[in-house]
Amino acid sequence: MDKILVTGGLGFIGSHTVVELQEAGFEVVIIDDLSNSSENVLDGITAITGKTPIFEKIDLKEKQLVEDFFKRHNDLKGVIHFAASKAVGESVEKPLLYYENNISTLVYILKELKNLPEASFIFSSSCTVYGQADKMPITENAPVKPAESPYGNTKQIGEEIIKDICKITPNLKAIALRYFNPVGAHKSIEIGELPIGVPQNLVPFITQTAAGIREQLSVFGDDYPTPDGTCIRDYIHVVDLAKAHVIALQRLLNGANKDNYETFNLGTGKGSSVLEVVNSFEKVSGEKLNYKIVGRREGDVISAYADTKKAKEELGWQTELTLDDAMLSAWNWEKKVRGV
Ligand code: WQD
């Protein structure tokens, strides 16, 4: 049974990926510093798969702790690296926290992977690297544009670091997965998104408003050049996203990669506006959502949705779940968390 390290494995996408890894027969070790997650996510994972992953609470910014970890687990076959700070707005206020947390930790892990006989590395990247792409849908060859935030910059720099290391390290191969907008929850509602504080992202804000935690959803602008005036994004169900990580890892473990550094967009290929997401929520939940149109949010791109051809042809992966599936699972999860 191949042993895989999942950093940030108690987070939203990380926990869903741990479930899919276990169900694919991998042994999973999680490192998480619990800065943006909670240890009882382990119970949710166990409730779904019947197996409790090994968990070590480690701050990856502590270089010595990272070295010690790899000494204890020198039989690792691969790493899926989620651990990072990911709030766009916060990154503008605290850039050094983002550069330290997102870049130094990546470097320490890559240093250890270089010493393994064979290493497969999956990097959590983001469509943010494209900024406002000129052409829709966005392909992997779309130019990487100057980042709109330190968070987006850490993803661009991270990809460059990995590319440079892979060029000179024959035993290391890597895939960067550029997520569009991950939403929803596992159908069991044993795991889901647990935003801390006021949610920055659209879908948790919608479900918290419907649950009465938030007063009203503010829709940031309806004067964009789009059919209904609100911004367009590619909302991908987190379970589809998690499955793509397992497939990408298996591609590397099986030596099916065509280069030892590859990138793939992970999206549905379909753009949905903010109001279409609200309508989907109201349809599947039967709830009327309290929202108002306000001014634009600084840094928002008008439209971003994925060209999914490369992932389909090379990974043999495509999404199976719809926006409605995602909204219903997000709502069921919210109700469970709030005990409603
Ligand atoms: C989506 C749309 C908002 C909240 C960010 C990161 C990206 C990734 C996903 C990490 C936009 C609108 C939102 C609200 C609103 N994160 N909105 N009212 O900004 O596309 O992507 O999160 O990888 O890297 O950039 O996601 O959910 O914040 O916004 O109207 O209260 O919803 O204006 O059009 P975004 P989002």
mmCIF file of C-alpha atoms and ligand atoms in Angstrom:
data_model
loop_
_atom_site.group_PDB
_atom_site.id
_atom_site.type_symbol
_atom_site.label_atom_id
_atom_site.label_comp_id
_atom_site.label_asym_id
_atom_site.label_seq_id
_atom_site.Cartn_x
_atom_site.Cartn_y
_atom_site.Cartn_z
ATOM 1 C CA MET A 1 0.000 0.000 0.000
ATOM 2 C CA ASP A 2 1.739 3.211 -1.182
ATOM 3 C CA LYS A 3 2.103 5.798 1.601
ATOM 4 C CA ILE A 4 1.207 9.381 0.683
ATOM 5 C CA LEU A 5 1.716 12.576 2.677
ATOM 6 C CA VAL A 6 -1.130 15.084 2.443
ATOM 7 C CA THR A 7 -0.180 18.472 3.879
ATOM 8 C CA GLY A 8 -3.203 20.552 4.894
ATOM 9 C CA GLY A 9 -5.112 17.267 4.868
ATOM 10 C CA LEU A 10 -7.658 18.454 7.445
ATOM 11 C CA GLY A 11 -8.664 21.433 5.315
ATOM 12 C CA PHE A 12 -11.597 21.689 2.893
ATOM 13 C CA ILE A 13 -10.033 20.236 -0.284
ATOM 14 C CA GLY A 14 -7.414 18.270 1.647
ATOM 15 C CA SER A 15 -9.942 16.267 3.685
ATOM 16 C CA HIS A 16 -12.002 15.398 0.614
ATOM 17 C CA THR A 17 -8.805 14.268 -1.142
ATOM 18 C CA VAL A 18 -7.761 12.111 1.850
ATOM 19 C CA VAL A 19 -11.126 10.293 1.578
ATOM 20 C CA GLU A 20 -10.602 9.595 -2.137
ATOM 21 C CA LEU A 21 -6.984 8.484 -1.537
ATOM 22 C CA GLN A 22 -8.045 6.024 1.165
ATOM 23 C CA GLU A 23 -10.840 4.709 -1.029
ATOM 24 C CA ALA A 24 -8.268 4.212 -3.814
ATOM 25 C CA GLY A 25 -6.198 2.047 -1.442
ATOM 26 C CA PHE A 26 -3.475 4.473 -0.379
ATOM 27 C CA GLU A 27 -2.101 4.774 3.170
ATOM 28 C CA VAL A 28 -2.399 8.448 4.135
ATOM 29 C CA VAL A 29 -0.333 10.538 6.531
ATOM 30 C CA ILE A 30 -1.669 14.043 7.209
ATOM 31 C CA ILE A 31 0.357 17.027 8.330
ATOM 32 C CA ASP A 32 -1.755 19.996 9.388
ATOM 33 C CA ASP A 33 -0.981 22.901 11.739
ATOM 34 C CA LEU A 34 -4.713 23.350 12.523
ATOM 35 C CA SER A 35 -4.424 27.095 11.780
ATOM 36 C CA ASN A 36 -7.415 26.888 9.445
ATOM 37 C CA SER A 37 -8.923 23.476 10.287
ATOM 38 C CA SER A 38 -9.839 21.268 13.215
ATOM 39 C CA GLU A 39 -8.658 17.849 14.402
ATOM 40 C CA ASN A 40 -12.200 16.509 14.528
ATOM 41 C CA VAL A 41 -12.217 16.496 10.716
ATOM 42 C CA LEU A 42 -10.372 13.186 11.286
ATOM 43 C CA ASP A 43 -13.638 11.787 12.713
ATOM 44 C CA GLY A 44 -15.475 12.805 9.554
ATOM 45 C CA ILE A 45 -12.899 11.095 7.343
ATOM 46 C CA THR A 46 -13.041 7.944 9.483
ATOM 47 C CA ALA A 47 -16.854 7.967 9.408
ATOM 48 C CA ILE A 48 -16.736 7.860 5.603
ATOM 49 C CA THR A 49 -13.884 5.416 4.967
ATOM 50 C CA GLY A 50 -13.656 3.449 8.212
ATOM 51 C CA LYS A 51 -9.924 4.229 8.316
ATOM 52 C CA THR A 52 -8.281 6.941 10.421
ATOM 53 C CA PRO A 53 -5.275 8.474 8.647
ATOM 54 C CA ILE A 54 -2.061 9.046 10.615
ATOM 55 C CA PHE A 55 -2.113 12.709 11.701
ATOM 56 C CA GLU A 56 0.824 14.835 12.869
ATOM 57 C CA LYS A 57 0.316 18.450 13.958
ATOM 58 C CA ILE A 58 3.401 20.138 12.507
ATOM 59 C CA ASP A 59 4.122 23.744 11.550
ATOM 60 C CA LEU A 60 5.814 23.327 8.176
ATOM 61 C CA LYS A 61 7.595 26.655 8.680
ATOM 62 C CA GLU A 62 9.791 24.774 11.231
ATOM 63 C CA LYS A 63 12.479 23.378 8.906
ATOM 64 C CA GLN A 64 13.891 20.955 11.493
ATOM 65 C CA LEU A 65 10.432 19.462 12.133
ATOM 66 C CA VAL A 66 9.999 18.883 8.397
ATOM 67 C CA GLU A 67 13.389 17.117 8.225
ATOM 68 C CA ASP A 68 12.549 14.981 11.271
ATOM 69 C CA PHE A 69 9.176 14.041 9.756
ATOM 70 C CA PHE A 70 10.766 12.778 6.545
ATOM 71 C CA LYS A 71 13.312 10.779 8.572
ATOM 72 C CA ARG A 72 10.440 9.046 10.359
ATOM 73 C CA HIS A 73 8.518 8.467 7.115
ATOM 74 C CA ASN A 74 11.271 7.619 4.641
ATOM 75 C CA ASP A 75 8.905 5.205 2.855
ATOM 76 C CA LEU A 76 6.705 7.957 1.404
ATOM 77 C CA LYS A 77 5.865 7.492 -2.280
ATOM 78 C CA GLY A 78 4.336 10.911 -2.858
ATOM 79 C CA VAL A 79 3.145 14.214 -1.444
ATOM 80 C CA ILE A 80 -0.010 16.204 -2.147
ATOM 81 C CA HIS A 81 0.699 19.710 -0.881
ATOM 82 C CA PHE A 82 -2.372 21.723 0.130
ATOM 83 C CA ALA A 83 -0.992 23.468 3.216
ATOM 84 C CA ALA A 84 -0.997 27.218 2.499
ATOM 85 C CA SER A 85 -2.805 30.410 3.452
ATOM 86 C CA LYS A 86 -5.447 31.145 0.831
ATOM 87 C CA ALA A 87 -7.457 34.264 1.587
ATOM 88 C CA VAL A 88 -6.913 36.779 -1.221
ATOM 89 C CA GLY A 89 -7.933 39.825 0.853
ATOM 90 C CA GLU A 90 -5.864 38.813 3.882
ATOM 91 C CA SER A 91 -2.821 38.311 1.659
ATOM 92 C CA VAL A 92 -2.995 41.988 0.649
ATOM 93 C CA GLU A 93 -2.968 43.052 4.326
ATOM 94 C CA LYS A 94 -0.328 40.504 5.445
ATOM 95 C CA PRO A 95 1.954 39.752 2.440
ATOM 96 C CA LEU A 96 4.942 38.538 4.519
ATOM 97 C CA LEU A 97 2.760 35.990 6.317
ATOM 98 C CA TYR A 98 1.746 34.644 2.899
ATOM 99 C CA TYR A 99 5.266 34.582 1.440
ATOM 100 C CA GLU A 100 6.630 32.879 4.547
ATOM 101 C CA ASN A 101 3.796 30.383 4.939
ATOM 102 C CA ASN A 102 3.264 29.526 1.292
ATOM 103 C CA ILE A 103 6.812 29.652 -0.085
ATOM 104 C CA SER A 104 9.216 28.591 2.710
ATOM 105 C CA THR A 105 7.114 25.528 3.527
ATOM 106 C CA LEU A 106 7.136 24.490 -0.145
ATOM 107 C CA VAL A 107 10.928 24.842 -0.284
ATOM 108 C CA TYR A 108 11.441 22.724 2.870
ATOM 109 C CA ILE A 109 9.263 19.931 1.473
ATOM 110 C CA LEU A 110 10.951 19.960 -1.927
ATOM 111 C CA LYS A 111 14.365 19.756 -0.213
ATOM 112 C CA GLU A 112 13.259 16.510 1.441
ATOM 113 C CA LEU A 113 11.716 15.085 -1.730
ATOM 114 C CA LYS A 114 15.025 15.551 -3.562
ATOM 115 C CA ASN A 115 16.539 13.002 -1.139
ATOM 116 C CA LEU A 116 13.953 10.297 -1.800
ATOM 117 C CA PRO A 117 14.805 7.642 -4.411
ATOM 118 C CA GLU A 118 11.621 8.450 -6.297
ATOM 119 C CA ALA A 119 9.088 11.198 -5.492
ATOM 120 C CA SER A 120 5.725 12.244 -6.925
ATOM 121 C CA PHE A 121 4.520 15.709 -6.007
ATOM 122 C CA ILE A 122 1.075 17.248 -6.535
ATOM 123 C CA PHE A 123 0.881 21.010 -5.998
ATOM 124 C CA SER A 124 -2.310 22.866 -5.144
ATOM 125 C CA SER A 125 -2.349 25.776 -7.566
ATOM 126 C CA SER A 126 -5.127 28.070 -8.700
ATOM 127 C CA CYS A 127 -6.745 29.712 -11.726
ATOM 128 C CA THR A 128 -5.704 32.900 -9.959
ATOM 129 C CA VAL A 129 -2.380 32.577 -11.798
ATOM 130 C CA TYR A 130 -4.162 33.612 -15.012
ATOM 131 C CA GLY A 131 -5.504 36.895 -13.620
ATOM 132 C CA GLN A 132 -8.098 38.210 -16.079
ATOM 133 C CA ALA A 133 -7.380 35.881 -19.019
ATOM 134 C CA ASP A 134 -7.976 37.376 -22.468
ATOM 135 C CA LYS A 135 -9.801 34.366 -23.893
ATOM 136 C CA MET A 136 -12.485 32.067 -22.458
ATOM 137 C CA PRO A 137 -12.381 29.166 -21.786
ATOM 138 C CA ILE A 138 -8.905 29.388 -20.241
ATOM 139 C CA THR A 139 -6.320 26.842 -21.444
ATOM 140 C CA GLU A 140 -3.146 25.823 -19.598
ATOM 141 C CA ASN A 141 -1.148 27.796 -22.208
ATOM 142 C CA ALA A 142 -2.904 31.042 -21.329
ATOM 143 C CA PRO A 143 -0.270 33.543 -20.226
ATOM 144 C CA VAL A 144 0.376 33.761 -16.495
ATOM 145 C CA LYS A 145 -0.355 37.422 -15.750
ATOM 146 C CA PRO A 146 1.009 39.651 -12.969
ATOM 147 C CA ALA A 147 -0.696 38.414 -9.820
ATOM 148 C CA GLU A 148 -3.559 40.520 -8.471
ATOM 149 C CA SER A 149 -2.630 39.610 -4.871
ATOM 150 C CA PRO A 150 0.280 38.230 -2.825
ATOM 151 C CA TYR A 151 -1.762 35.023 -2.506
ATOM 152 C CA GLY A 152 -1.925 34.636 -6.291
ATOM 153 C CA ASN A 153 1.773 35.533 -6.488
ATOM 154 C CA THR A 154 2.675 32.712 -4.088
ATOM 155 C CA LYS A 155 0.953 30.258 -6.433
ATOM 156 C CA GLN A 156 2.839 31.628 -9.440
ATOM 157 C CA ILE A 157 6.172 31.593 -7.584
ATOM 158 C CA GLY A 158 5.409 28.113 -6.249
ATOM 159 C CA GLU A 159 4.885 26.768 -9.765
ATOM 160 C CA GLU A 160 8.172 28.364 -10.918
ATOM 161 C CA ILE A 161 10.101 26.854 -7.985
ATOM 162 C CA ILE A 162 8.744 23.371 -8.706
ATOM 163 C CA LYS A 163 9.472 23.682 -12.425
ATOM 164 C CA ASP A 164 13.086 24.699 -11.712
ATOM 165 C CA ILE A 165 13.661 21.851 -9.252
ATOM 166 C CA CYS A 166 12.109 19.220 -11.528
ATOM 167 C CA LYS A 167 14.382 20.300 -14.380
ATOM 168 C CA ILE A 168 17.484 19.200 -12.438
ATOM 169 C CA THR A 169 16.060 16.377 -10.300
ATOM 170 C CA PRO A 170 15.392 13.236 -12.349
ATOM 171 C CA ASN A 171 13.883 11.372 -9.380
ATOM 172 C CA LEU A 172 11.262 14.108 -8.776
ATOM 173 C CA LYS A 173 8.154 14.550 -10.938
ATOM 174 C CA ALA A 174 5.358 17.015 -10.280
ATOM 175 C CA ILE A 175 1.929 18.157 -11.399
ATOM 176 C CA ALA A 176 0.442 21.568 -10.573
ATOM 177 C CA LEU A 177 -3.351 21.460 -10.449
ATOM 178 C CA ARG A 178 -4.940 24.842 -11.171
ATOM 179 C CA TYR A 179 -8.306 24.819 -9.412
ATOM 180 C CA PHE A 180 -11.136 27.041 -10.437
ATOM 181 C CA ASN A 181 -13.707 27.598 -7.691
ATOM 182 C CA PRO A 182 -14.087 24.610 -5.348
ATOM 183 C CA VAL A 183 -17.550 24.351 -3.734
ATOM 184 C CA GLY A 184 -19.888 21.836 -2.092
ATOM 185 C CA ALA A 185 -19.380 18.977 0.386
ATOM 186 C CA HIS A 186 -19.124 15.183 0.492
ATOM 187 C CA LYS A 187 -22.557 13.577 0.020
ATOM 188 C CA SER A 188 -22.267 11.963 3.468
ATOM 189 C CA ILE A 189 -22.013 15.499 4.947
ATOM 190 C CA GLU A 190 -19.371 14.084 7.307
ATOM 191 C CA ILE A 191 -16.904 16.658 5.905
ATOM 192 C CA GLY A 192 -17.315 20.029 4.197
ATOM 193 C CA GLU A 193 -16.090 23.624 4.150
ATOM 194 C CA LEU A 194 -15.481 25.191 7.579
ATOM 195 C CA PRO A 195 -14.589 28.835 6.927
ATOM 196 C CA ILE A 196 -13.289 30.600 10.029
ATOM 197 C CA GLY A 197 -14.893 34.019 10.664
ATOM 198 C CA VAL A 198 -16.788 35.895 7.963
ATOM 199 C CA PRO A 199 -16.586 33.861 4.735
ATOM 200 C CA GLN A 200 -14.739 35.580 1.883
ATOM 201 C CA ASN A 201 -16.058 33.130 -0.716
ATOM 202 C CA LEU A 202 -19.502 33.222 -2.313
ATOM 203 C CA VAL A 203 -20.941 29.787 -1.543
ATOM 204 C CA PRO A 204 -20.265 29.630 2.214
ATOM 205 C CA PHE A 205 -21.629 33.177 2.480
ATOM 206 C CA ILE A 206 -24.813 32.053 0.697
ATOM 207 C CA THR A 207 -25.337 29.037 2.972
ATOM 208 C CA GLN A 208 -24.568 31.026 6.129
ATOM 209 C CA THR A 209 -27.057 33.719 5.050
ATOM 210 C CA ALA A 210 -29.741 31.085 4.453
ATOM 211 C CA ALA A 211 -28.932 29.552 7.863
ATOM 212 C CA GLY A 212 -29.393 32.968 9.489
ATOM 213 C CA ILE A 213 -25.740 33.327 10.520
ATOM 214 C CA ARG A 214 -25.290 36.288 8.124
ATOM 215 C CA GLU A 215 -27.887 38.987 7.625
ATOM 216 C CA GLN A 216 -27.736 39.339 3.865
ATOM 217 C CA LEU A 217 -25.520 38.391 0.910
ATOM 218 C CA SER A 218 -23.906 41.353 -0.855
ATOM 219 C CA VAL A 219 -23.533 40.703 -4.568
ATOM 220 C CA PHE A 220 -20.389 42.559 -5.582
ATOM 221 C CA GLY A 221 -21.494 44.386 -8.705
ATOM 222 C CA ASP A 222 -24.025 43.779 -11.473
ATOM 223 C CA ASP A 223 -22.521 46.205 -13.992
ATOM 224 C CA TYR A 224 -19.953 43.838 -15.515
ATOM 225 C CA PRO A 225 -19.990 43.051 -19.255
ATOM 226 C CA THR A 226 -21.696 39.686 -18.712
ATOM 227 C CA PRO A 227 -25.238 38.490 -19.595
ATOM 228 C CA ASP A 228 -26.711 39.365 -16.192
ATOM 229 C CA GLY A 229 -24.018 41.877 -15.169
ATOM 230 C CA THR A 230 -22.492 39.722 -12.400
ATOM 231 C CA CYS A 231 -19.081 38.017 -12.517
ATOM 232 C CA ILE A 232 -18.668 34.577 -14.019
ATOM 233 C CA ARG A 233 -16.694 31.734 -12.403
ATOM 234 C CA ASP A 234 -16.257 27.955 -12.853
ATOM 235 C CA TYR A 235 -17.682 26.331 -9.717
ATOM 236 C CA ILE A 236 -16.306 22.794 -9.390
ATOM 237 C CA HIS A 237 -17.658 20.277 -6.869
ATOM 238 C CA VAL A 238 -14.957 19.528 -4.288
ATOM 239 C CA VAL A 239 -15.462 15.743 -4.674
ATOM 240 C CA ASP A 240 -14.749 15.941 -8.423
ATOM 241 C CA LEU A 241 -11.696 18.037 -7.561
ATOM 242 C CA ALA A 242 -10.514 15.489 -4.976
ATOM 243 C CA LYS A 243 -10.827 12.616 -7.442
ATOM 244 C CA ALA A 244 -8.657 14.525 -9.923
ATOM 245 C CA HIS A 245 -5.846 14.625 -7.323
ATOM 246 C CA VAL A 246 -5.845 10.840 -6.999
ATOM 247 C CA ILE A 247 -5.789 10.432 -10.785
ATOM 248 C CA ALA A 248 -2.945 12.943 -11.146
ATOM 249 C CA LEU A 249 -0.945 11.170 -8.420
ATOM 250 C CA GLN A 250 -1.490 7.779 -10.065
ATOM 251 C CA ARG A 251 -0.301 9.270 -13.385
ATOM 252 C CA LEU A 252 3.033 10.080 -11.732
ATOM 253 C CA LEU A 253 3.317 6.841 -9.732
ATOM 254 C CA ASN A 254 2.634 4.832 -12.898
ATOM 255 C CA GLY A 255 5.151 6.885 -14.929
ATOM 256 C CA ALA A 256 2.434 8.009 -17.358
ATOM 257 C CA ASN A 257 3.516 11.652 -17.167
ATOM 258 C CA LYS A 258 4.884 13.145 -20.404
ATOM 259 C CA ASP A 259 7.172 15.615 -18.667
ATOM 260 C CA ASN A 260 8.393 15.725 -15.115
ATOM 261 C CA TYR A 261 6.522 18.991 -14.578
ATOM 262 C CA GLU A 262 2.953 19.305 -15.897
ATOM 263 C CA THR A 263 0.027 21.635 -15.218
ATOM 264 C CA PHE A 264 -3.714 20.910 -15.500
ATOM 265 C CA ASN A 265 -6.767 23.125 -15.151
ATOM 266 C CA LEU A 266 -9.449 21.599 -12.941
ATOM 267 C CA GLY A 267 -12.880 23.007 -13.665
ATOM 268 C CA THR A 268 -16.252 22.064 -15.123
ATOM 269 C CA GLY A 269 -15.652 24.036 -18.327
ATOM 270 C CA LYS A 270 -18.901 25.912 -17.653
ATOM 271 C CA GLY A 271 -19.100 29.501 -16.417
ATOM 272 C CA SER A 272 -21.814 30.477 -13.926
ATOM 273 C CA SER A 273 -22.639 34.029 -12.846
ATOM 274 C CA VAL A 274 -23.137 35.028 -9.215
ATOM 275 C CA LEU A 275 -26.887 35.339 -9.770
ATOM 276 C CA GLU A 276 -26.992 31.905 -11.434
ATOM 277 C CA VAL A 277 -25.338 30.469 -8.312
ATOM 278 C CA VAL A 278 -27.921 32.217 -6.134
ATOM 279 C CA ASN A 279 -30.729 30.867 -8.341
ATOM 280 C CA SER A 280 -29.272 27.349 -8.170
ATOM 281 C CA PHE A 281 -29.174 27.582 -4.381
ATOM 282 C CA GLU A 282 -32.772 28.795 -4.153
ATOM 283 C CA LYS A 283 -33.927 26.026 -6.515
ATOM 284 C CA VAL A 284 -32.268 23.118 -4.690
ATOM 285 C CA SER A 285 -32.850 24.427 -1.136
ATOM 286 C CA GLY A 286 -36.343 25.845 -1.531
ATOM 287 C CA GLU A 287 -35.052 28.827 0.459
ATOM 288 C CA LYS A 288 -35.450 32.434 -0.685
ATOM 289 C CA LEU A 289 -32.038 34.078 -0.327
ATOM 290 C CA ASN A 290 -31.782 37.586 1.130
ATOM 291 C CA TYR A 291 -29.309 39.478 -1.045
ATOM 292 C CA LYS A 292 -28.607 42.933 -2.393
ATOM 293 C CA ILE A 293 -26.485 44.282 -5.203
ATOM 294 C CA VAL A 294 -23.616 46.469 -3.984
ATOM 295 C CA GLY A 295 -20.464 47.917 -5.566
ATOM 296 C CA ARG A 296 -17.729 45.862 -7.219
ATOM 297 C CA ARG A 297 -15.072 44.109 -5.080
ATOM 298 C CA GLU A 298 -11.487 45.255 -5.684
ATOM 299 C CA GLY A 299 -9.457 42.672 -7.618
ATOM 300 C CA ASP A 300 -12.358 40.636 -9.012
ATOM 301 C CA VAL A 301 -11.884 39.423 -12.567
ATOM 302 C CA ILE A 302 -14.937 39.620 -14.841
ATOM 303 C CA SER A 303 -14.916 36.027 -16.010
ATOM 304 C CA ALA A 304 -12.888 32.842 -15.477
ATOM 305 C CA TYR A 305 -13.802 29.329 -16.541
ATOM 306 C CA ALA A 306 -11.681 26.365 -17.589
ATOM 307 C CA ASP A 307 -10.870 24.729 -20.878
ATOM 308 C CA THR A 308 -11.066 21.118 -19.667
ATOM 309 C CA LYS A 309 -9.656 19.420 -22.791
ATOM 310 C CA LYS A 310 -6.173 18.671 -21.454
ATOM 311 C CA ALA A 311 -7.406 17.100 -18.201
ATOM 312 C CA LYS A 312 -9.940 15.038 -20.141
ATOM 313 C CA GLU A 313 -7.463 13.816 -22.771
ATOM 314 C CA GLU A 314 -4.368 13.377 -20.582
ATOM 315 C CA LEU A 315 -5.872 12.456 -17.200
ATOM 316 C CA GLY A 316 -9.045 10.825 -18.502
ATOM 317 C CA TRP A 317 -10.852 12.961 -15.900
ATOM 318 C CA GLN A 318 -13.849 15.255 -16.137
ATOM 319 C CA THR A 319 -16.375 16.535 -13.638
ATOM 320 C CA GLU A 320 -19.456 14.409 -12.973
ATOM 321 C CA LEU A 321 -21.296 16.602 -10.462
ATOM 322 C CA THR A 322 -23.281 19.742 -11.294
ATOM 323 C CA LEU A 323 -23.635 23.179 -9.730
ATOM 324 C CA ASP A 324 -27.001 22.082 -8.309
ATOM 325 C CA ASP A 325 -25.328 19.017 -6.718
ATOM 326 C CA ALA A 326 -22.714 21.305 -5.193
ATOM 327 C CA MET A 327 -25.230 23.817 -3.856
ATOM 328 C CA LEU A 328 -27.434 21.120 -2.334
ATOM 329 C CA SER A 329 -24.458 19.408 -0.641
ATOM 330 C CA ALA A 330 -23.195 22.785 0.636
ATOM 331 C CA TRP A 331 -26.635 23.536 2.076
ATOM 332 C CA ASN A 332 -27.006 20.081 3.672
ATOM 333 C CA TRP A 333 -23.547 20.508 5.229
ATOM 334 C CA GLU A 334 -24.399 23.998 6.554
ATOM 335 C CA LYS A 335 -27.625 22.687 8.118
ATOM 336 C CA LYS A 336 -25.724 19.843 9.760
ATOM 337 C CA VAL A 337 -22.993 22.143 11.136
ATOM 338 C CA ARG A 338 -25.617 24.553 12.491
ATOM 339 C CA GLY A 339 -27.815 21.740 13.787
ATOM 340 C CA VAL A 340 -30.802 23.044 11.811
HETATM 341 C C1 WQD B 1 -16.736 34.411 -6.538
HETATM 342 C C2 WQD B 1 -17.667 35.473 -7.091
HETATM 343 C C3 WQD B 1 -17.312 37.667 -6.186
HETATM 344 C C4 WQD B 1 -18.533 36.776 -2.098
HETATM 345 C C5 WQD B 1 -11.137 33.103 -4.811
HETATM 346 C C6 WQD B 1 -9.668 33.060 -4.987
HETATM 347 C C7 WQD B 1 -9.298 31.792 -5.720
HETATM 348 C C8 WQD B 1 -9.839 30.602 -4.980
HETATM 349 C C9 WQD B 1 -11.353 30.722 -4.819
HETATM 350 C C10 WQD B 1 -8.123 29.746 -3.541
HETATM 351 C C11 WQD B 1 -16.962 36.790 -7.365
HETATM 352 C C12 WQD B 1 -18.685 37.135 -5.807
HETATM 353 C C13 WQD B 1 -18.224 36.647 -3.446
HETATM 354 C C14 WQD B 1 -19.623 37.575 -1.707
HETATM 355 C C15 WQD B 1 -20.067 38.080 -4.010
HETATM 356 N N1 WQD B 1 -9.240 30.482 -3.720
HETATM 357 N N2 WQD B 1 -18.985 37.284 -4.369
HETATM 358 N N3 WQD B 1 -20.366 38.196 -2.691
HETATM 359 O O1 WQD B 1 -12.709 35.454 -5.865
HETATM 360 O O2 WQD B 1 -13.472 33.853 -7.707
HETATM 361 O O3 WQD B 1 -11.740 33.126 -6.083
HETATM 362 O O4 WQD B 1 -11.578 31.961 -4.115
HETATM 363 O O5 WQD B 1 -7.521 29.139 -4.375
HETATM 364 O O6 WQD B 1 -7.894 31.735 -5.760
HETATM 365 O O7 WQD B 1 -9.305 34.145 -5.786
HETATM 366 O O8 WQD B 1 -14.076 33.364 -5.321
HETATM 367 O O9 WQD B 1 -16.079 32.948 -3.970
HETATM 368 O O10 WQD B 1 -14.603 34.960 -3.406
HETATM 369 O O11 WQD B 1 -16.017 35.007 -5.455
HETATM 370 O O12 WQD B 1 -20.735 38.657 -4.880
HETATM 371 O O13 WQD B 1 -19.949 37.739 -0.505
HETATM 372 O O14 WQD B 1 -18.655 35.754 -6.098
HETATM 373 O O15 WQD B 1 -17.386 39.047 -6.534
HETATM 374 O O16 WQD B 1 -17.535 37.357 -8.524
HETATM 375 P P1 WQD B 1 -13.021 34.076 -6.311
HETATM 376 P P2 WQD B 1 -15.206 34.069 -4.437
#
